[in-house]
Coordinates of C-alpha atoms (C1' of nucleotides) in Angstrom, one line a residue:
Chain A
X1 CA 40.6 10.7 94.9
X2 CA 40.2 13.8 97.1
X3 CA 36.5 15.5 96.5
X4 CA 36.7 18.0 93.8
X5 CA 36.2 21.9 94.2
X6 CA 33.5 23.4 92.3
X7 CA 36.4 24.9 90.1
X8 CA 37.9 21.8 89.7
X9 CA 34.6 20.1 88.4
X10 CA 34.4 22.4 85.9
X11 CA 37.6 21.8 84.6
X12 CA 36.9 18.0 84.6
X13 CA 33.8 18.7 82.6
X14 CA 36.0 20.5 79.9
X15 CA 38.6 17.9 79.9
X16 CA 35.6 15.7 78.9
X17 CA 33.9 18.2 76.5
X18 CA 37.5 18.1 74.9
X19 CA 37.9 14.7 74.0
X20 CA 34.1 14.5 73.2
X21 CA 35.0 17.3 70.5
X22 CA 38.1 14.9 69.1
X23 CA 40.7 16.9 71.1
X24 CA 43.5 15.5 72.7
X25 CA 44.0 17.3 76.0
X26 CA 47.6 15.9 76.4
X27 CA 49.2 15.7 72.7
X28 CA 52.6 15.2 72.1
X29 CA 54.9 17.9 70.6
X30 CA 54.9 21.5 69.8
X31 CA 57.6 23.3 67.7
X32 CA 58.7 26.0 69.7
X33 CA 60.9 28.8 67.9
X34 CA 61.0 31.4 70.3
X35 CA 60.2 32.6 73.8
X36 CA 58.7 35.5 75.3
X37 CA 61.9 37.5 76.0
X38 CA 63.4 36.5 72.7
X39 CA 60.4 38.2 71.2
X40 CA 60.0 41.3 73.4
X41 CA 63.8 42.0 72.7
X42 CA 63.9 40.9 69.0
X43 CA 60.7 42.8 68.0
X44 CA 61.5 46.1 66.3
X45 CA 58.7 48.7 65.3
X46 CA 60.6 50.1 62.4
X47 CA 61.1 46.8 61.0
X48 CA 58.4 44.5 61.5
X49 CA 55.1 45.0 60.5
X50 CA 51.9 43.0 60.5
X51 CA 50.6 40.7 57.3
X52 CA 49.6 43.1 54.0
X53 CA 51.9 46.0 55.1
X54 CA 54.2 47.6 52.4
X55 CA 57.9 47.1 52.9
X56 CA 57.9 45.4 56.5
X57 CA 58.8 42.1 57.6
X58 CA 56.3 39.6 59.4
X59 CA 58.2 38.8 62.6
X60 CA 56.3 35.0 62.8
X61 CA 56.8 33.0 66.1
X62 CA 55.6 29.8 67.7
X63 CA 55.4 29.6 71.4
X64 CA 54.3 27.4 74.2
X65 CA 53.5 28.3 77.8
X66 CA 50.9 28.4 80.3
X67 CA 47.6 30.9 79.9
X68 CA 48.2 33.1 83.1
X69 CA 45.6 35.8 82.6
X70 CA 42.5 35.8 80.1
X71 CA 41.0 38.9 79.4
X72 CA 37.8 38.3 76.8
X73 CA 35.9 41.0 75.0
X74 CA 33.5 39.2 72.7
X75 CA 34.8 38.2 69.5
X76 CA 38.4 39.0 70.5
X77 CA 40.5 38.3 73.9
X78 CA 43.9 39.1 75.2
X79 CA 45.5 36.5 77.4
X80 CA 49.3 36.2 78.7
X81 CA 51.3 33.6 78.3
X82 CA 54.2 32.7 80.6
X83 CA 57.0 30.5 79.5
X84 CA 60.5 29.8 80.6
X85 CA 61.8 33.1 80.3
X86 CA 58.5 35.4 81.0
X87 CA 55.5 36.6 79.8
X88 CA 54.0 37.6 76.2
X89 CA 50.5 39.1 75.7
X90 CA 48.5 37.1 73.0
X91 CA 45.7 38.6 71.0
X92 CA 43.4 36.0 69.9
X93 CA 40.5 37.0 67.3
X94 CA 37.4 34.8 67.0
X95 CA 37.6 35.4 62.9
X96 CA 41.7 34.4 62.6
X97 CA 41.1 31.2 64.4
X98 CA 39.3 27.8 62.9
X99 CA 35.7 28.0 62.8
X100 CA 34.2 27.5 66.2
X101 CA 37.5 27.2 67.9
X102 CA 37.2 31.2 69.5
X103 CA 33.7 30.7 71.0
X104 CA 33.5 26.7 71.6
X105 CA 37.1 26.0 72.8
X106 CA 39.2 28.5 73.7
X107 CA 36.4 31.0 75.4
X108 CA 34.8 27.9 77.3
X109 CA 37.2 25.2 77.6
X110 CA 40.5 26.7 77.9
X111 CA 41.2 28.1 81.7
X112 CA 44.0 30.0 83.3
X113 CA 47.0 27.4 84.0
X114 CA 46.4 25.2 80.6
X115 CA 49.6 25.0 78.7
X116 CA 48.9 26.3 75.2
X117 CA 51.0 26.3 71.6
X118 CA 50.6 29.7 69.8
X119 CA 51.6 30.2 66.6
X120 CA 51.3 33.9 64.7
X121 CA 53.1 37.1 64.3
X122 CA 54.2 40.0 66.6
X123 CA 52.7 43.4 66.7
X124 CA 52.2 46.3 68.8
X125 CA 48.9 47.4 70.5
X126 CA 47.4 50.5 71.0
X127 CA 48.8 50.5 74.5
X128 CA 52.2 49.9 73.1
X129 CA 52.7 46.2 74.2
X130 CA 54.7 44.0 72.1
X131 CA 51.9 41.1 71.6
X132 CA 51.5 37.8 69.4
X133 CA 48.6 37.6 67.3
X134 CA 47.2 34.3 67.1
X135 CA 46.9 32.3 63.9
X136 CA 47.0 28.8 65.3
X137 CA 46.2 27.9 69.1
X138 CA 46.4 24.4 70.6
X139 CA 46.1 23.0 73.9
X140 CA 49.0 21.4 75.0
X141 CA 48.1 20.0 78.6
X142 CA 45.1 20.6 80.4
X143 CA 45.1 22.0 83.9
X144 CA 42.8 20.3 86.3
X145 CA 43.8 22.1 89.4
X146 CA 43.4 25.8 89.3
X147 CA 46.5 27.6 89.7
X148 CA 46.4 30.6 92.0
X149 CA 46.1 33.9 90.5
X150 CA 49.0 36.6 90.9
X151 CA 47.8 39.6 89.2
X152 CA 50.0 42.4 88.3
X153 CA 50.0 46.4 88.0
X154 CA 52.6 49.0 87.9
X155 CA 55.2 46.6 89.7
X156 CA 53.2 45.4 92.0
X157 CA 51.5 42.3 92.6
X158 CA 48.0 40.9 93.9
X159 CA 47.2 38.3 95.5
X160 CA 50.6 36.6 95.8
X161 CA 50.7 33.2 97.1
X162 CA 52.4 34.3 100.5
X163 CA 52.2 30.7 102.7
X164 CA 55.5 29.5 102.9
X165 CA 54.0 25.8 103.8
X166 CA 51.8 25.7 100.2
X167 CA 54.9 27.4 98.4
X168 CA 57.6 24.4 99.8
X169 CA 55.0 21.7 99.6
X170 CA 53.9 22.5 96.1
X171 CA 57.0 24.1 95.1
X172 CA 55.5 23.4 91.2
X173 CA 53.0 25.7 91.6
X174 CA 55.4 28.3 93.8
X175 CA 58.1 28.2 90.5
X176 CA 54.9 28.6 88.2
X177 CA 53.6 31.6 89.5
X178 CA 56.8 33.4 90.9
X179 CA 58.9 34.0 88.6
X180 CA 61.6 35.0 91.6
X181 CA 61.8 31.8 92.9
X182 CA 62.9 30.6 89.2
X183 CA 65.4 33.4 89.3
X184 CA 66.8 32.1 92.6
X185 CA 67.2 28.7 91.4
X186 CA 68.8 29.8 88.2
X187 CA 71.1 32.3 90.2
X188 CA 71.8 28.9 92.2
X189 CA 72.7 26.5 89.3
X190 CA 74.9 29.6 88.1
X191 CA 76.6 29.7 91.0
X192 CA 77.3 26.1 91.1
X193 CA 78.4 25.7 87.6
X194 CA 81.1 28.6 87.8
X195 CA 82.4 26.7 91.0
X196 CA 82.8 23.6 88.6
X197 CA 84.1 25.4 85.7
X198 CA 87.0 27.2 88.2
X199 CA 87.9 24.2 89.7
X200 CA 88.1 22.0 86.6
X201 CA 90.1 24.8 85.2
X202 CA 92.6 24.4 87.8
X203 CA 93.2 20.9 86.8
X204 CA 91.2 19.6 90.2
X205 CA 89.2 16.2 89.6
X206 CA 85.7 15.8 89.7
X207 CA 85.1 12.9 91.8
X208 CA 82.2 10.5 93.1
X209 CA 82.9 9.1 96.8
X210 CA 80.2 6.6 98.7
X211 CA 77.3 8.1 100.0
X212 CA 76.5 4.6 101.8
X213 CA 79.2 4.2 104.4
X214 CA 80.0 1.6 107.0
X215 CA 81.9 4.0 109.0
X216 CA 81.0 7.6 109.2
X217 CA 83.5 10.8 109.3
X218 CA 84.9 13.9 108.5
X219 CA 82.9 15.9 110.7
X220 CA 81.0 15.9 114.6
X221 CA 77.5 15.2 113.5
X222 CA 74.9 12.7 114.2
X223 CA 74.0 10.4 111.2
X224 CA 71.4 8.5 109.5
X225 CA 71.9 4.8 109.5
X226 CA 70.4 2.3 107.0
X227 CA 70.8 -1.2 106.5
X228 CA 72.0 -3.5 103.5
X229 CA 69.9 -6.5 103.3
X230 CA 72.4 -8.4 101.5
X231 CA 75.2 -7.8 103.6
X232 CA 73.2 -7.5 106.7
X233 CA 74.9 -4.7 107.7
X234 CA 74.3 -1.4 109.0
X235 CA 75.4 1.7 106.7
X236 CA 75.5 5.3 107.6
X237 CA 74.6 8.4 104.9
X238 CA 77.8 10.5 105.0
X239 CA 78.0 13.8 106.9
X240 CA 81.5 14.7 105.0
X241 CA 83.3 13.6 101.8
X242 CA 86.3 14.1 103.5
X243 CA 88.3 10.9 104.6
X244 CA 87.5 9.1 101.3
X245 CA 88.6 12.3 99.0
X246 CA 91.8 12.4 101.1
X247 CA 92.2 9.1 100.2
X248 CA 92.4 10.0 96.7
X249 CA 95.0 12.2 97.4
X250 CA 96.9 9.6 98.8
X251 CA 96.1 7.5 95.4
X252 CA 98.2 10.4 93.3
X253 CA 95.8 12.7 92.4
X254 CA 96.8 16.4 92.6
X255 CA 93.7 18.0 93.1
X256 CA 89.9 16.4 93.8
X257 CA 86.7 17.6 94.6
X258 CA 83.2 16.4 95.0
X259 CA 80.0 18.7 95.3
X260 CA 77.7 16.5 97.3
X261 CA 74.5 15.8 99.7
X262 CA 75.5 15.3 103.0
X263 CA 73.4 14.3 105.5
X264 CA 73.0 15.3 109.3
X265 CA 70.6 13.6 111.7
X266 CA 69.9 17.2 113.6
X267 CA 67.5 19.8 113.9
X268 CA 65.6 21.9 111.3
X269 CA 66.1 25.9 111.0
X270 CA 66.6 28.5 108.9
X271 CA 70.4 27.3 108.4
X272 CA 70.0 23.7 108.7
X273 CA 68.5 21.0 106.5
X274 CA 69.2 17.4 107.1
X275 CA 70.7 16.8 103.6
X276 CA 72.4 19.9 102.3
X277 CA 74.9 20.2 99.6
X278 CA 78.7 20.5 99.9
X279 CA 81.4 21.0 98.2
X280 CA 85.0 19.8 99.3
X281 CA 88.2 20.0 97.4
X282 CA 91.8 19.0 98.3
X283 CA 95.1 20.1 96.8
X284 CA 98.2 18.3 96.9
X285 CA 101.4 20.3 97.9
X286 CA 99.4 23.6 99.1
X287 CA 98.9 24.8 102.8
X288 CA 96.2 26.6 104.2
X289 CA 97.5 30.1 103.1
X290 CA 97.2 29.0 99.7
X291 CA 93.9 27.7 100.3
X292 CA 92.7 31.2 101.6
X293 CA 94.2 32.6 98.4
X294 CA 92.1 30.1 95.9
X295 CA 89.1 30.2 98.1
X296 CA 89.1 34.2 97.8
X297 CA 89.3 33.8 94.3
X298 CA 87.0 31.3 93.9
X299 CA 84.1 33.2 96.0
X300 CA 84.9 36.5 94.3
X301 CA 84.4 35.0 90.8
X302 CA 81.5 33.3 91.9
X303 CA 79.6 36.9 93.2
X304 CA 81.2 38.7 90.1
X305 CA 79.8 35.6 87.6
X306 CA 76.2 36.4 89.3
X307 CA 76.4 39.9 89.9
X308 CA 78.5 41.7 87.8
X309 CA 80.8 42.8 90.6
X310 CA 82.2 41.2 94.1
X311 CA 79.4 43.6 96.0
X312 CA 76.5 41.8 97.1
X313 CA 73.4 43.0 98.9
X314 CA 72.8 40.8 101.6
X315 CA 69.7 41.9 103.8
X316 CA 71.0 45.4 105.1
X317 CA 74.2 44.7 104.2
X318 CA 76.5 45.2 101.4
X319 CA 78.9 42.5 101.4
X320 CA 82.0 42.8 99.3
X321 CA 83.7 39.4 98.2
X322 CA 86.5 41.3 96.4
X323 CA 90.2 40.0 97.9
X324 CA 91.9 40.4 100.0
X325 CA 89.7 39.5 103.2
X326 CA 90.6 39.9 106.6
X327 CA 92.6 37.2 108.3
X328 CA 92.2 37.0 112.0
X329 CA 93.3 34.5 114.6
X330 CA 90.8 32.6 116.2
X331 CA 92.4 34.0 119.7
X332 CA 93.0 37.5 118.3
X333 CA 89.3 37.8 117.1
X334 CA 88.0 36.6 120.6
X335 CA 90.5 39.4 122.1
X336 CA 89.3 42.4 119.8
X337 CA 85.6 41.4 120.7
X338 CA 85.7 40.6 124.3
X339 CA 89.0 42.1 125.9
X340 CA 90.3 38.8 126.9
X341 CA 93.4 37.1 125.3
X342 CA 92.6 33.6 126.1
X343 CA 95.7 31.9 123.9
X344 CA 98.0 29.5 126.0
X345 CA 95.5 30.1 129.2
X346 CA 94.2 27.0 131.1
X347 CA 90.9 25.3 130.9
X348 CA 90.3 26.9 134.5
X349 CA 91.3 30.4 133.4
X350 CA 89.1 30.1 130.0
X351 CA 86.1 28.9 132.3
X352 CA 86.5 31.9 134.7
X353 CA 86.8 34.1 131.4
X354 CA 83.3 32.5 129.9
X355 CA 81.7 33.0 133.5
X356 CA 82.6 36.9 133.6
X357 CA 80.9 37.0 129.8
X358 CA 78.1 35.5 130.9
X359 CA 78.1 32.4 128.9
X360 CA 76.7 29.1 130.1
X361 CA 79.5 26.9 131.9
X362 CA 79.5 23.3 133.0
X363 CA 81.7 21.0 134.2
X364 CA 81.8 18.6 131.2
X365 CA 82.6 21.5 129.2
X366 CA 86.3 21.2 127.7
X367 CA 88.3 24.2 126.9
X368 CA 87.8 23.7 123.2
X369 CA 83.9 23.8 124.0
X370 CA 84.4 26.7 126.0
X371 CA 86.4 28.8 123.4
X372 CA 83.6 27.6 120.9
X373 CA 80.9 28.7 122.9
X374 CA 82.8 32.2 123.5
X375 CA 83.6 32.3 119.5
X376 CA 79.9 31.5 118.8
X377 CA 78.3 34.6 121.1
X378 CA 81.0 37.6 121.1
X379 CA 82.9 37.0 117.8
X380 CA 80.9 35.0 114.8
X381 CA 77.9 37.0 114.9
X382 CA 79.5 40.2 114.7
X383 CA 81.5 39.4 111.5
X384 CA 79.6 40.6 108.2
X385 CA 82.4 41.2 105.9
X386 CA 83.8 38.0 104.4
X387 CA 87.0 37.0 107.3
X388 CA 89.2 34.1 107.6
X389 CA 89.4 33.1 111.2
X390 CA 92.5 31.4 111.4
X391 CA 94.7 29.2 113.7
X392 CA 91.9 27.4 115.9
X393 CA 92.9 25.2 119.1
X394 CA 93.6 21.6 118.5
X395 CA 90.8 20.5 120.6
X396 CA 88.1 21.5 118.0
X397 CA 89.9 20.2 115.1
X398 CA 91.1 16.7 114.9
X399 CA 92.0 16.0 111.0
X400 CA 93.7 19.7 110.6
X401 CA 97.8 19.5 110.6
X402 CA 99.2 21.3 114.0
X403 CA 100.5 24.8 113.2
X404 CA 104.2 25.4 112.1
X405 CA 105.2 27.9 114.7
X406 CA 102.4 28.1 117.6
X407 CA 102.1 25.1 119.7
X408 CA 98.1 24.4 120.7
X409 CA 96.9 25.4 117.2
X410 CA 96.1 23.9 114.1
X411 CA 96.5 25.4 110.5
X412 CA 93.0 26.0 110.2
X413 CA 90.3 28.5 108.6
X414 CA 86.6 29.2 108.7
X415 CA 85.2 31.9 106.5
X416 CA 82.7 33.8 108.3
X417 CA 80.1 36.1 106.4
X418 CA 77.3 37.9 107.2
X419 CA 77.6 36.0 111.2
X420 CA 78.0 32.6 109.8
X421 CA 80.3 30.0 108.9
X422 CA 80.5 29.5 105.2
X423 CA 83.6 27.5 104.8
X424 CA 85.8 24.9 106.9
X425 CA 89.6 24.2 105.8
X426 CA 92.8 23.0 107.0
X427 CA 96.2 22.1 106.1
X428 CA 95.3 18.6 106.2
X429 CA 96.8 16.4 108.8
X430 CA 99.0 13.6 107.2
X431 CA 100.9 12.3 110.3
X432 CA 99.2 8.7 110.7
X433 CA 100.6 8.5 114.1
X434 CA 99.1 12.0 115.3
X435 CA 96.0 10.8 113.4
X436 CA 95.5 8.2 115.4
X437 CA 96.2 9.9 118.3
X438 CA 93.7 12.7 117.7
X439 CA 91.0 9.6 116.8
X440 CA 91.5 7.7 120.4
X441 CA 90.8 11.3 121.8
X442 CA 87.7 11.5 119.8
X443 CA 86.5 7.8 120.9
X444 CA 87.4 8.9 124.4
X445 CA 85.3 11.9 124.1
X446 CA 82.3 9.7 122.2
X447 CA 82.8 7.1 125.4
X448 CA 82.4 10.3 127.9
X449 CA 78.9 10.8 126.2
X450 CA 79.7 12.8 123.4
X451 CA 77.1 11.6 121.0
X452 CA 78.7 13.4 117.9
X453 CA 82.2 12.3 118.7
X454 CA 83.2 9.5 116.6
X455 CA 82.8 6.2 118.2
X456 CA 85.2 4.4 115.7
X457 CA 88.6 4.4 114.6
X458 CA 88.8 4.4 110.7
X459 CA 91.8 2.0 110.3
X460 CA 91.3 1.7 106.8
X461 CA 91.9 6.0 106.7
X462 CA 94.9 5.2 109.0
X463 CA 96.5 2.7 106.9
X464 CA 96.2 5.2 103.6
X465 CA 98.0 7.6 105.9
X466 CA 100.4 5.1 106.8
X467 CA 101.5 4.9 103.1
X468 CA 102.1 8.5 103.0
X469 CA 99.6 11.8 101.8
X470 CA 101.7 14.6 100.5
X471 CA 101.0 17.8 102.3
X472 CA 97.8 18.7 101.6
X473 CA 95.2 21.6 101.6
X474 CA 91.4 21.0 102.0
X475 CA 87.9 22.8 102.3
X476 CA 84.6 22.1 102.7
X477 CA 82.1 24.9 101.4
X478 CA 78.3 24.7 102.5
X479 CA 76.3 25.3 99.0
X480 CA 73.1 26.4 100.5
X481 CA 74.9 28.8 102.9
X482 CA 76.8 30.4 100.2
X483 CA 73.9 30.4 97.9
X484 CA 71.8 32.1 100.4
X485 CA 74.5 34.7 100.7
X486 CA 74.7 35.2 97.0
X487 CA 71.2 35.2 96.6
X488 CA 69.9 37.3 99.5
X489 CA 67.9 34.6 100.8
X490 CA 67.3 34.1 104.5
X491 CA 66.3 30.8 104.8
X492 CA 68.0 27.4 103.7
X493 CA 64.5 26.3 102.4
X494 CA 64.4 29.6 99.7
X495 CA 67.5 27.8 98.2
X496 CA 66.5 24.5 98.2
X497 CA 64.2 23.1 95.8
X498 CA 62.4 20.5 98.0
X499 CA 63.4 21.0 101.6
X500 CA 62.3 18.8 104.3
X501 CA 59.0 19.0 105.8
X502 CA 56.8 16.7 107.7
X503 CA 54.5 14.6 105.6
X504 CA 51.1 16.1 105.1
X505 CA 48.2 14.0 106.5
X506 CA 46.8 11.1 103.9
X507 CA 44.5 13.1 101.6
X508 CA 41.7 10.2 102.4
X509 CA 42.2 9.1 106.2
X510 CA 39.4 6.4 106.3
X511 CA 41.3 4.9 103.3
X512 CA 44.7 4.6 105.2
X513 CA 43.1 3.7 108.4
X514 CA 41.1 0.6 106.9
X515 CA 44.3 -0.5 105.3
X516 CA 46.4 -0.1 108.2
X517 CA 43.7 -1.5 110.8
X518 CA 44.1 -5.5 111.1
X519 CA 40.4 -5.8 111.9
X520 CA 39.0 -4.2 108.9
Chain B
rG1 C1' 63.0 19.7 122.7
rA2 C1' 61.4 24.9 124.5
rU3 C1' 58.8 29.7 123.8
rC4 C1' 55.7 33.0 120.8
rC5 C1' 53.0 33.8 116.3
rC6 C1' 49.7 32.0 112.7
rG7 C1' 45.8 28.0 110.3
rU8 C1' 38.6 31.3 107.6
rA9 C1' 36.4 30.2 100.1
rG10 C1' 40.8 27.8 94.5
rC11 C1' 44.6 32.4 96.1
rU12 C1' 44.8 37.2 98.9
rC13 C1' 42.4 38.5 103.7
rA14 C1' 38.4 40.7 106.9
rG15 C1' 35.4 39.1 110.9
rC16 C1' 34.1 44.3 116.7
rU17 C1' 32.5 42.6 123.6
rG18 C1' 30.4 35.1 122.3
rG19 C1' 24.7 36.7 118.5
rC20 C1' 22.3 35.0 110.6
rA21 C1' 30.1 33.3 107.2
rG22 C1' 32.1 38.5 104.6
rA23 C1' 35.1 41.2 100.3
rG24 C1' 38.8 41.4 96.2
rC25 C1' 40.7 38.2 92.8
rA26 C1' 39.1 33.4 90.5
rU27 C1' 34.8 30.1 89.1
rC28 C1' 29.7 30.1 86.5
rU29 C1' 25.4 32.7 83.4
rG30 C1' 25.0 37.2 79.7
rA31 C1' 27.4 41.7 77.3
rC32 C1' 31.7 43.6 74.7
rU33 C1' 36.7 42.6 67.9
rU34 C1' 43.0 46.8 71.0
rU35 C1' 42.6 45.1 76.5
rU36 C1' 46.5 44.9 80.3
rA37 C1' 44.6 44.3 88.3
rA38 C1' 40.0 44.7 81.6
rU39 C1' 35.2 47.0 81.8
rC40 C1' 29.7 45.8 83.0
rA41 C1' 25.0 43.2 85.0
rG42 C1' 23.8 38.8 87.5
rA43 C1' 25.0 34.1 90.3
rG44 C1' 26.9 30.0 92.8
rG45 C1' 30.9 28.3 95.9
rG46 C1' 32.8 27.3 103.4
rU47 C1' 34.5 20.1 107.9
rC48 C1' 36.2 28.4 109.8
rG49 C1' 43.4 23.1 110.8
rC50 C1' 41.2 18.4 114.1
rA51 C1' 38.9 16.8 118.4
rG52 C1' 36.9 17.6 123.0
rG53 C1' 35.1 21.4 126.8
rU54 C1' 32.3 25.9 128.7
rU55 C1' 27.7 28.4 127.0
rC56 C1' 21.0 29.3 125.5
rG57 C1' 24.5 30.2 121.4
rA58 C1' 31.5 29.3 119.6
rG59 C1' 35.4 31.5 113.6
rC60 C1' 36.2 34.1 118.4
rC61 C1' 36.8 31.8 125.3
rC62 C1' 39.3 26.9 127.5
rU63 C1' 42.3 22.2 126.8
rG64 C1' 44.8 18.7 123.6
rC65 C1' 46.5 17.5 119.1
rC66 C1' 48.1 18.3 113.6
rG67 C1' 50.7 21.5 110.2
rG68 C1' 53.5 25.9 109.4
rG69 C1' 56.8 30.5 110.5
rA70 C1' 60.0 32.9 113.9
rU71 C1' 63.2 32.9 118.0
rC72 C1' 66.3 29.8 121.4
rA73 C1' 68.6 24.7 122.3
rC74 C1' 71.4 21.6 119.1
rC75 C1' 74.9 22.1 115.1
rA76 C1' 83.3 21.7 114.3

RNA sequence: GAUCCCGUAGCUCAGCUGGCAGAGCAUCUGACUUUUAAUCAGAGGGUCGCAGGUUCGAGCCCUGCCGGGAUCACCA
């Protein structure tokens, strides 16, 4: 065990003293009849009175939560009880509690951070605060570590824990002391349940497909590799769900969706966590035009559920998710921002323009890559309101269907919002011969050294397509990035409960060294 | 992977030109039966991220390492 701080020693001693008195510091249940927020909403000064007051009803409740502040004044005390809904002040009086409890247990052995159950009646103090007058008070869980104490006055917080590392590593503490963090994750949950309900209501079936895959595909990214012992074979953690979900469309479902963790073995940043949540769905007999209408409706619905309006404040911008969103062809977007129309231009012409625009160019970059660079630098960061960028070059999109009118393009869109990609969707490529050709082009790229291109053709996926996949529209939506927008958070780590961090140094160095040393 | 910034008590932070390690909250002792950042009186609490170096002397300067943040690179 780590060496105990002074405050921890005090708490360990309190724990022992409680046991000594026959009080179990970790009892089994407490009958909760109300939450703090219910009480604050439900108390009515006209109607409710203290026991013995004529013509008034006594509002009795039983709550449970953490002691977060303690103001002791001799024979009576106030403390703030925080539960999942908020906080309620409790008034504890020596003479209203069992003999000795107030002086010897409450004052001496209960600390900030301890979880307690309180039963009593609600009244309003002289200062006008709705308060629970305790008639019964029990310890439900002793906190052996001191919780950082955050004080508040007139809407301002003092001594708030600001250290991001502390907050991410000990998210349980972050959630306990920062109510706005709980709010973020409630909003995230609401966002996901809204999406689920919307898809369910449209008869799109929720399915589960493999996380462990013998071949990975559906995106360009480096995978995590693991190993199955019994089969003695490598397995990859999925980087996307796409190819399995489309097999299910082949199988005859009209629509399927999956909300899943995907894994990409890449760097960490404000926008990237190695495991992240992806929503993908595929709907038969539809194309990307239908998908744009559907996506607008879905995301506007999410914004409205969360905020009561499709307008969302994101950083300095007010972003409106109300439909319709602007639909802007990829090449027109580049033309608009740079003045160069590159549609139909050769690789060399595009490279010339890129050089003129001071975009880094080298010989290994194909035209797709060059266009992507120009787009990423001159267009993407400037699109704040949600915008459909449509009709991408074929080279960038090995799983998308060729454009019905324009040669060299595919029917694909991305939604860009607040300067970042949130969705990627296509009319799905269902021609097995075309798909084989695109896979072969990927393999060629991989052999040329692109470590993100697929290096193996998924023959089973092609076999599925050869049986016939109906025309299908499909989309992937990055749930974490959508959450960042919807909840106005600037870092993906603030919308993921336990983001990946480097491991902490072992608490006891000497012990682990002894274990790992063969000579010890 | 690169660059810049940060790491001091449980928490928030100060620490000057290198000269005894500081404050508020929390903790402990005492007072106080409607307080609310409760108040009043007193006390204790430190591997200054880690390891070296320079110096009579290092929280402060130098080097390396560890951890975090931001930006970039990477990222269909």
